[in-house]
PDB file of C-alpha atoms in Angstrom:
ATOM      1  CA  UNK A   1      83.737  60.129 141.370  1.00  0.00           C
ATOM      2  CA  UNK A   2      86.867  58.170 139.943  1.00  0.00           C
ATOM      3  CA  UNK A   3      88.512  61.187 138.669  1.00  0.00           C
ATOM      4  CA  UNK A   4      91.950  59.936 140.008  1.00  0.00           C
ATOM      5  CA  UNK A   5      91.725  57.220 137.187  1.00  0.00           C
ATOM      6  CA  UNK A   6      91.433  59.880 134.388  1.00  0.00           C
ATOM      7  CA  UNK A   7      95.217  60.498 133.912  1.00  0.00           C
ATOM      8  CA  UNK A   8      95.862  56.526 133.944  1.00  0.00           C
ATOM      9  CA  UNK A   9      93.116  55.991 131.257  1.00  0.00           C
ATOM     10  CA  UNK A  10      94.470  58.900 129.104  1.00  0.00           C
ATOM     11  CA  UNK A  11      91.385  61.101 129.972  1.00  0.00           C
ATOM     12  CA  UNK A  12      91.827  64.725 130.365  1.00  0.00           C
ATOM     13  CA  UNK A  13      88.579  66.343 130.799  1.00  0.00           C
ATOM     14  CA  UNK A  14      90.116  69.453 132.599  1.00  0.00           C
ATOM     15  CA  UNK A  15      91.513  70.420 129.127  1.00  0.00           C
ATOM     16  CA  UNK A  16      88.154  70.340 127.407  1.00  0.00           C
ATOM     17  CA  UNK A  17      87.150  74.022 126.512  1.00  0.00           C
ATOM     18  CA  UNK A  18      85.189  73.753 123.349  1.00  0.00           C
ATOM     19  CA  UNK A  19      81.287  74.158 123.057  1.00  0.00           C
ATOM     20  CA  UNK A  20      80.160  70.741 121.747  1.00  0.00           C
ATOM     21  CA  UNK A  21      76.573  70.336 120.464  1.00  0.00           C
ATOM     22  CA  UNK A  22      75.055  66.923 119.163  1.00  0.00           C
ATOM     23  CA  UNK A  23      71.697  66.219 117.530  1.00  0.00           C
ATOM     24  CA  UNK A  24      70.532  62.831 118.270  1.00  0.00           C
ATOM     25  CA  UNK A  25      67.628  60.329 118.247  1.00  0.00           C
ATOM     26  CA  UNK A  26      67.196  58.407 121.580  1.00  0.00           C
ATOM     27  CA  UNK A  27      67.557  54.931 120.169  1.00  0.00           C
ATOM     28  CA  UNK A  28      69.991  55.547 117.272  1.00  0.00           C
ATOM     29  CA  UNK A  29      73.117  53.391 117.873  1.00  0.00           C
ATOM     30  CA  UNK A  30      75.396  55.851 116.076  1.00  0.00           C
ATOM     31  CA  UNK A  31      74.222  58.616 118.475  1.00  0.00           C
ATOM     32  CA  UNK A  32      74.964  56.413 121.276  1.00  0.00           C
ATOM     33  CA  UNK A  33      78.304  55.533 120.014  1.00  0.00           C
ATOM     34  CA  UNK A  34      79.279  59.185 119.322  1.00  0.00           C
ATOM     35  CA  UNK A  35      78.080  60.260 122.998  1.00  0.00           C
ATOM     36  CA  UNK A  36      80.122  57.445 124.281  1.00  0.00           C
ATOM     37  CA  UNK A  37      83.220  58.749 122.626  1.00  0.00           C
ATOM     38  CA  UNK A  38      82.465  62.181 123.905  1.00  0.00           C
ATOM     39  CA  UNK A  39      81.849  60.964 127.464  1.00  0.00           C
ATOM     40  CA  UNK A  40      85.149  58.999 127.357  1.00  0.00           C
ATOM     41  CA  UNK A  41      86.884  62.107 126.421  1.00  0.00           C
ATOM     42  CA  UNK A  42      85.136  63.970 129.370  1.00  0.00           C
ATOM     43  CA  UNK A  43      83.191  66.279 127.192  1.00  0.00           C
ATOM     44  CA  UNK A  44      80.207  68.040 128.675  1.00  0.00           C
ATOM     45  CA  UNK A  45      77.987  68.486 125.504  1.00  0.00           C
ATOM     46  CA  UNK A  46      74.729  69.889 124.751  1.00  0.00           C
ATOM     47  CA  UNK A  47      72.281  67.258 123.337  1.00  0.00           C
ATOM     48  CA  UNK A  48      69.265  68.075 121.171  1.00  0.00           C
ATOM     49  CA  UNK A  49      66.899  65.178 121.055  1.00  0.00           C
ATOM     50  CA  UNK A  50      65.036  65.586 117.929  1.00  0.00           C
ATOM     51  CA  UNK A  51      62.944  62.249 117.839  1.00  0.00           C
ATOM     52  CA  UNK A  52      59.816  63.123 115.692  1.00  0.00           C
ATOM     53  CA  UNK A  53      60.404  66.742 115.678  1.00  0.00           C
ATOM     54  CA  UNK A  54      60.684  67.781 112.063  1.00  0.00           C
ATOM     55  CA  UNK A  55      61.089  71.554 112.883  1.00  0.00           C
ATOM     56  CA  UNK A  56      64.214  70.588 115.100  1.00  0.00           C
ATOM     57  CA  UNK A  57      65.405  68.319 112.199  1.00  0.00           C
ATOM     58  CA  UNK A  58      65.041  71.123 109.709  1.00  0.00           C
ATOM     59  CA  UNK A  59      67.169  73.422 112.036  1.00  0.00           C
ATOM     60  CA  UNK A  60      69.724  70.705 112.249  1.00  0.00           C
ATOM     61  CA  UNK A  61      69.943  70.154 108.566  1.00  0.00           C
ATOM     62  CA  UNK A  62      70.310  73.856 107.978  1.00  0.00           C
ATOM     63  CA  UNK A  63      73.206  73.955 110.335  1.00  0.00           C
ATOM     64  CA  UNK A  64      74.587  70.728 108.913  1.00  0.00           C
ATOM     65  CA  UNK A  65      74.717  71.780 105.156  1.00  0.00           C
ATOM     66  CA  UNK A  66      71.585  69.834 104.384  1.00  0.00           C
ATOM     67  CA  UNK A  67      72.569  66.578 106.096  1.00  0.00           C
ATOM     68  CA  UNK A  68      69.492  65.101 107.812  1.00  0.00           C
ATOM     69  CA  UNK A  69      70.939  61.976 109.416  1.00  0.00           C
ATOM     70  CA  UNK A  70      71.776  61.751 113.064  1.00  0.00           C
ATOM     71  CA  UNK A  71      73.976  62.294 114.870  1.00  0.00           C
ATOM     72  CA  UNK A  72      75.136  65.807 113.696  1.00  0.00           C
ATOM     73  CA  UNK A  73      77.990  67.079 115.769  1.00  0.00           C
ATOM     74  CA  UNK A  74      79.123  70.714 116.206  1.00  0.00           C
ATOM     75  CA  UNK A  75      82.337  71.776 117.902  1.00  0.00           C
ATOM     76  CA  UNK A  76      82.510  75.557 118.481  1.00  0.00           C
ATOM     77  CA  UNK A  77      79.859  76.150 115.992  1.00  0.00           C
ATOM     78  CA  UNK A  78      81.903  74.251 113.383  1.00  0.00           C
ATOM     79  CA  UNK A  79      80.160  71.175 111.747  1.00  0.00           C
ATOM     80  CA  UNK A  80      81.947  68.035 112.460  1.00  0.00           C
ATOM     81  CA  UNK A  81      79.682  65.688 110.843  1.00  0.00           C
ATOM     82  CA  UNK A  82      78.033  62.252 112.031  1.00  0.00           C
ATOM     83  CA  UNK A  83      79.546  59.626 114.127  1.00  0.00           C
ATOM     84  CA  UNK A  84      81.996  58.278 111.680  1.00  0.00           C
ATOM     85  CA  UNK A  85      83.365  61.542 111.162  1.00  0.00           C
ATOM     86  CA  UNK A  86      83.857  62.051 114.984  1.00  0.00           C
ATOM     87  CA  UNK A  87      85.755  58.656 115.185  1.00  0.00           C
ATOM     88  CA  UNK A  88      87.828  59.640 112.176  1.00  0.00           C
ATOM     89  CA  UNK A  89      88.813  62.846 113.912  1.00  0.00           C
ATOM     90  CA  UNK A  90      89.819  60.742 116.992  1.00  0.00           C
ATOM     91  CA  UNK A  91      91.916  58.095 114.995  1.00  0.00           C
ATOM     92  CA  UNK A  92      93.747  60.976 113.134  1.00  0.00           C
ATOM     93  CA  UNK A  93      94.504  62.620 116.607  1.00  0.00           C
ATOM     94  CA  UNK A  94      92.720  65.878 115.625  1.00  0.00           C
ATOM     95  CA  UNK A  95      89.706  65.585 117.813  1.00  0.00           C
ATOM     96  CA  UNK A  96      91.471  66.319 121.085  1.00  0.00           C
ATOM     97  CA  UNK A  97      92.981  69.524 119.517  1.00  0.00           C
ATOM     98  CA  UNK A  98      89.499  70.624 118.587  1.00  0.00           C
ATOM     99  CA  UNK A  99      88.163  69.931 121.913  1.00  0.00           C
ATOM    100  CA  UNK A 100      90.791  71.787 123.652  1.00  0.00           C
ATOM    101  CA  UNK A 101      90.070  75.079 121.664  1.00  0.00           C
ATOM    102  CA  UNK A 102      88.132  77.834 123.468  1.00  0.00           C
ATOM    103  CA  UNK A 103      84.750  78.990 121.653  1.00  0.00           C
ATOM    104  CA  UNK A 104      85.240  82.051 119.606  1.00  0.00           C
TER     105      UNK A 104
END
């Protein structure tokens, strides 16, 4: 829609090659914040809404080394962590590098 603004805003969605998955609860403020950063970066991600679904939460925890809080974020099958971890990667200029990598 307003793709011509992407370069002016420092967004480069055409560079995003990674497979990104995020486990969320619909009303979780940390989930919303993490999704906003991914959206800002131009990432098309797969979202697993696990509100009240203990089986899905158990699967998430298994993938996330026992972590049961949401969000839990994965880039190319690698566990990134939660919202704070995602923002820390971005502040260290490491998130874009991960997002630009092809899935294995």
